[in-house]
Amino acid sequence: MAVDAKICGINSAPALDAAVKGGARFIGFNFYARSPRALDAEAAAALAGRVPRGISRVGVIVDESNETIDGLLRQVPLDMLQLHGQETPARVGEIRRRFGKPVMKAIQVAGNGDVESATAFDGAADWLLFDAKAPPQMANALPGGNAISFDWTLLAHRRWNRPWMLSGGLNAGNLAEAVRITGAPVVDVSSGVEDRPGVKSPDKITAFLELTRRL
């Protein structure tokens, strides 16, 4: 059975076109300034305007203020907000109510306790995303997009009251195993379809999406 996919960190027209043509269900635009995939609002608006109807345009933000989010949404046509910082359930719920957009909360996973913490967001978030938590010794780690994975067995046989997706170090080489272990209905990839950090490969995007259709 095929799984759906989100191609995250899109920052060029060729990468966007490959994601759309390949059948991605979600396109992620990164607004975290430290990320090599970061976009400003003007560039993101131009790309988001090219996304056909039926594909969700997701804005990735990290611990942003209401003022910043408001300014972003005034400029960029986004369908969903992905909160990839230390946002609490109360903050997630506040953003969801205030801006009237579906919200996805990223859960950074290193152990079982992190997975358990996801239940606190059941009433606040529309989606959950499970990503790898960077180890303390990792220099210049980002909230996501670090090309590292976590122990997928932590998600085996787990169920939540919200739809969810798997992220963290996925690529065409490990995708089948990750889905087999976790049962993930949707997968999220960023670094795994890049030639180098921040530079998406249309060929790798195409290959990754072709594989999702065969799982």
GROMACS .gro file of C-alpha atoms in nm:
model
  215
    1MET     CA    1   0.000   0.000   0.000
    2ALA     CA    2   0.142   0.340  -0.102
    3VAL     CA    3   0.228   0.599   0.158
    4ASP     CA    4   0.186   0.974   0.119
    5ALA     CA    5   0.485   1.204   0.129
    6LYS     CA    6   0.587   1.552   0.232
    7ILE     CA    7   0.890   1.703   0.063
    8CYS     CA    8   1.020   1.962   0.306
    9GLY     CA    9   1.263   2.249   0.268
   10ILE     CA   10   1.168   2.323  -0.092
   11ASN     CA   11   1.349   2.638  -0.201
   12SER     CA   12   1.377   2.621  -0.580
   13ALA     CA   13   1.142   2.590  -0.875
   14PRO     CA   14   1.304   2.270  -1.015
   15ALA     CA   15   1.270   2.097  -0.677
   16LEU     CA   16   0.911   2.213  -0.644
   17ASP     CA   17   0.826   2.092  -0.993
   18ALA     CA   18   0.976   1.749  -0.920
   19ALA     CA   19   0.777   1.722  -0.598
   20VAL     CA   20   0.452   1.819  -0.767
   21LYS     CA   21   0.507   1.593  -1.067
   22GLY     CA   22   0.607   1.305  -0.841
   23GLY     CA   23   0.284   1.321  -0.644
   24ALA     CA   24   0.387   1.474  -0.311
   25ARG     CA   25   0.086   1.541  -0.091
   26PHE     CA   26   0.258   1.809   0.115
   27ILE     CA   27   0.520   2.072   0.024
   28GLY     CA   28   0.717   2.224   0.311
   29PHE     CA   29   0.866   2.572   0.312
   30ASN     CA   30   1.117   2.644   0.589
   31PHE     CA   31   1.119   2.981   0.764
   32TYR     CA   32   1.374   2.903   1.035
   33ALA     CA   33   1.659   3.148   0.975
   34ARG     CA   34   1.939   2.911   1.081
   35SER     CA   35   1.834   2.642   0.836
   36PRO     CA   36   2.020   2.614   0.504
   37ARG     CA   37   1.674   2.566   0.352
   38ALA     CA   38   1.531   2.891   0.489
   39LEU     CA   39   1.326   3.116   0.264
   40ASP     CA   40   1.214   3.472   0.303
   41ALA     CA   41   0.846   3.547   0.260
   42GLU     CA   42   0.883   3.688  -0.091
   43ALA     CA   43   1.061   3.381  -0.227
   44ALA     CA   44   0.822   3.147  -0.047
   45ALA     CA   45   0.519   3.329  -0.184
   46ALA     CA   46   0.646   3.290  -0.539
   47LEU     CA   47   0.698   2.916  -0.493
   48ALA     CA   48   0.377   2.858  -0.299
   49GLY     CA   49   0.181   3.025  -0.576
   50ARG     CA   50   0.299   2.752  -0.815
   51VAL     CA   51   0.161   2.466  -0.605
   52PRO     CA   52  -0.154   2.313  -0.757
   53ARG     CA   53  -0.472   2.274  -0.559
   54GLY     CA   54  -0.489   1.952  -0.364
   55ILE     CA   55  -0.130   1.973  -0.238
   56SER     CA   56  -0.092   2.121   0.110
   57ARG     CA   57   0.156   2.406   0.148
   58VAL     CA   58   0.317   2.379   0.490
   59GLY     CA   59   0.511   2.656   0.663
   60VAL     CA   60   0.780   2.531   0.902
   61ILE     CA   61   0.835   2.769   1.193
   62VAL     CA   62   1.020   2.745   1.523
   63ASP     CA   63   0.897   2.919   1.839
   64GLU     CA   64   0.773   3.224   1.650
   65SER     CA   65   0.572   3.514   1.790
   66ASN     CA   66   0.216   3.591   1.689
   67GLU     CA   67   0.338   3.902   1.510
   68THR     CA   68   0.584   3.705   1.298
   69ILE     CA   69   0.328   3.438   1.212
   70ASP     CA   70   0.073   3.702   1.120
   71GLY     CA   71   0.320   3.875   0.889
   72LEU     CA   72   0.413   3.547   0.727
   73LEU     CA   73   0.053   3.446   0.658
   74ARG     CA   74  -0.023   3.787   0.511
   75GLN     CA   75   0.246   3.732   0.250
   76VAL     CA   76   0.258   3.357   0.186
   77PRO     CA   77  -0.043   3.139   0.091
   78LEU     CA   78   0.003   2.854   0.338
   79ASP     CA   79  -0.244   2.576   0.416
   80MET     CA   80  -0.083   2.447   0.736
   81LEU     CA   81   0.167   2.554   1.001
   82GLN     CA   82   0.430   2.308   1.122
   83LEU     CA   83   0.558   2.396   1.469
   84HIS     CA   84   0.908   2.255   1.507
   85GLY     CA   85   1.026   2.416   1.827
   86GLN     CA   86   0.949   2.386   2.197
   87GLU     CA   87   0.586   2.494   2.163
   88THR     CA   88   0.368   2.367   2.448
   89PRO     CA   89   0.022   2.217   2.393
   90ALA     CA   90  -0.127   2.547   2.511
   91ARG     CA   91   0.080   2.743   2.258
   92VAL     CA   92  -0.009   2.502   1.978
   93GLY     CA   93  -0.377   2.542   2.057
   94GLU     CA   94  -0.343   2.919   2.071
   95ILE     CA   95  -0.180   2.935   1.727
   96ARG     CA   96  -0.445   2.705   1.582
   97ARG     CA   97  -0.729   2.920   1.715
   98ARG     CA   98  -0.574   3.257   1.643
   99PHE     CA   99  -0.475   3.196   1.283
  100GLY     CA  100  -0.741   2.949   1.174
  101LYS     CA  101  -0.495   2.713   1.007
  102PRO     CA  102  -0.441   2.342   1.069
  103VAL     CA  103  -0.133   2.293   1.285
  104MET     CA  104   0.120   2.012   1.285
  105LYS     CA  105   0.338   1.966   1.595
  106ALA     CA  106   0.681   1.811   1.557
  107ILE     CA  107   0.779   1.571   1.837
  108GLN     CA  108   1.155   1.530   1.870
  109VAL     CA  109   1.228   1.170   1.963
  110ALA     CA  110   1.523   1.012   2.139
  111GLY     CA  111   1.342   0.772   2.374
  112ASN     CA  112   1.006   0.634   2.473
  113GLY     CA  113   0.927   0.931   2.696
  114ASP     CA  114   0.940   1.160   2.395
  115VAL     CA  115   0.691   0.941   2.211
  116GLU     CA  116   0.463   0.938   2.514
  117SER     CA  117   0.470   1.318   2.524
  118ALA     CA  118   0.281   1.329   2.194
  119THR     CA  119  -0.046   1.245   2.369
  120ALA     CA  120  -0.043   1.590   2.531
  121PHE     CA  121  -0.100   1.743   2.186
  122ASP     CA  122  -0.404   1.533   2.096
  123GLY     CA  123  -0.645   1.815   2.170
  124ALA     CA  124  -0.429   2.095   2.031
  125ALA     CA  125  -0.267   1.982   1.705
  126ASP     CA  126  -0.428   1.857   1.385
  127TRP     CA  127  -0.123   1.649   1.291
  128LEU     CA  128   0.177   1.499   1.469
  129LEU     CA  129   0.522   1.461   1.316
  130PHE     CA  130   0.785   1.238   1.475
  131ASP     CA  131   1.140   1.353   1.407
  132ALA     CA  132   1.480   1.264   1.550
  133LYS     CA  133   1.605   1.463   1.847
  134ALA     CA  134   1.960   1.579   1.790
  135PRO     CA  135   2.207   1.438   2.045
  136PRO     CA  136   2.357   1.690   2.288
  137GLN     CA  137   2.704   1.648   2.139
  138MET     CA  138   2.591   1.736   1.786
  139ALA     CA  139   2.743   2.071   1.696
  140ASN     CA  140   2.518   2.335   1.538
  141ALA     CA  141   2.217   2.101   1.544
  142LEU     CA  142   1.891   2.228   1.398
  143PRO     CA  143   1.542   2.154   1.531
  144GLY     CA  144   1.501   1.926   1.227
  145GLY     CA  145   1.672   1.841   0.901
  146ASN     CA  146   1.986   1.704   1.065
  147ALA     CA  147   1.996   1.386   0.851
  148ILE     CA  148   1.967   1.162   1.157
  149SER     CA  149   1.704   0.904   1.244
  150PHE     CA  150   1.578   0.757   1.571
  151ASP     CA  151   1.484   0.409   1.688
  152TRP     CA  152   1.179   0.338   1.472
  153THR     CA  153   1.066   0.053   1.697
  154LEU     CA  154   0.955   0.323   1.943
  155LEU     CA  155   0.662   0.389   1.709
  156ALA     CA  156   0.578   0.028   1.627
  157HIS     CA  157   0.214  -0.060   1.699
  158ARG     CA  158   0.143   0.289   1.836
  159ARG     CA  159  -0.178   0.477   1.761
  160TRP     CA  160  -0.280   0.837   1.817
  161ASN     CA  161  -0.601   1.032   1.787
  162ARG     CA  162  -0.446   1.252   1.520
  163PRO     CA  163  -0.298   1.173   1.178
  164TRP     CA  164   0.079   1.157   1.188
  165MET     CA  165   0.389   1.135   0.975
  166LEU     CA  166   0.743   1.005   1.018
  167SER     CA  167   1.052   1.217   0.966
  168GLY     CA  168   1.420   1.207   1.051
  169GLY     CA  169   1.699   1.087   0.826
  170LEU     CA  170   1.476   0.921   0.570
  171ASN     CA  171   1.602   0.853   0.220
  172ALA     CA  172   1.538   0.611  -0.065
  173GLY     CA  173   1.772   0.357   0.094
  174ASN     CA  174   1.596   0.324   0.431
  175LEU     CA  175   1.240   0.428   0.355
  176ALA     CA  176   1.095   0.080   0.308
  177GLU     CA  177   1.238  -0.041   0.639
  178ALA     CA  178   1.119   0.269   0.824
  179VAL     CA  179   0.764   0.226   0.697
  180ARG     CA  180   0.767  -0.148   0.766
  181ILE     CA  181   0.865  -0.096   1.129
  182THR     CA  182   0.653   0.208   1.211
  183GLY     CA  183   0.353   0.163   0.985
  184ALA     CA  184   0.379   0.533   0.901
  185PRO     CA  185   0.097   0.643   0.668
  186VAL     CA  186   0.288   0.957   0.565
  187VAL     CA  187   0.662   1.023   0.546
  188ASP     CA  188   0.851   1.352   0.550
  189VAL     CA  189   1.189   1.401   0.384
  190SER     CA  190   1.428   1.693   0.353
  191SER     CA  191   1.801   1.617   0.375
  192GLY     CA  192   1.745   1.273   0.220
  193VAL     CA  193   1.664   1.427  -0.119
  194GLU     CA  194   1.949   1.677  -0.126
  195ASP     CA  195   2.288   1.689  -0.297
  196ARG     CA  196   2.417   1.896  -0.006
  197PRO     CA  197   2.246   2.080   0.280
  198GLY     CA  198   1.987   2.315   0.138
  199VAL     CA  199   2.026   2.204  -0.224
  200LYS     CA  200   1.744   1.975  -0.331
  201SER     CA  201   1.799   1.720  -0.606
  202PRO     CA  202   1.502   1.687  -0.844
  203ASP     CA  203   1.625   1.338  -0.935
  204LYS     CA  204   1.635   1.228  -0.570
  205ILE     CA  205   1.291   1.376  -0.509
  206THR     CA  206   1.157   1.182  -0.806
  207ALA     CA  207   1.316   0.857  -0.692
  208PHE     CA  208   1.191   0.898  -0.335
  209LEU     CA  209   0.835   0.964  -0.447
  210GLU     CA  210   0.841   0.672  -0.690
  211LEU     CA  211   0.938   0.448  -0.399
  212THR     CA  212   0.653   0.572  -0.178
  213ARG     CA  213   0.407   0.455  -0.441
  214ARG     CA  214   0.547   0.101  -0.431
  215LEU     CA  215   0.536   0.052  -0.053
   0.00000   0.00000   0.00000
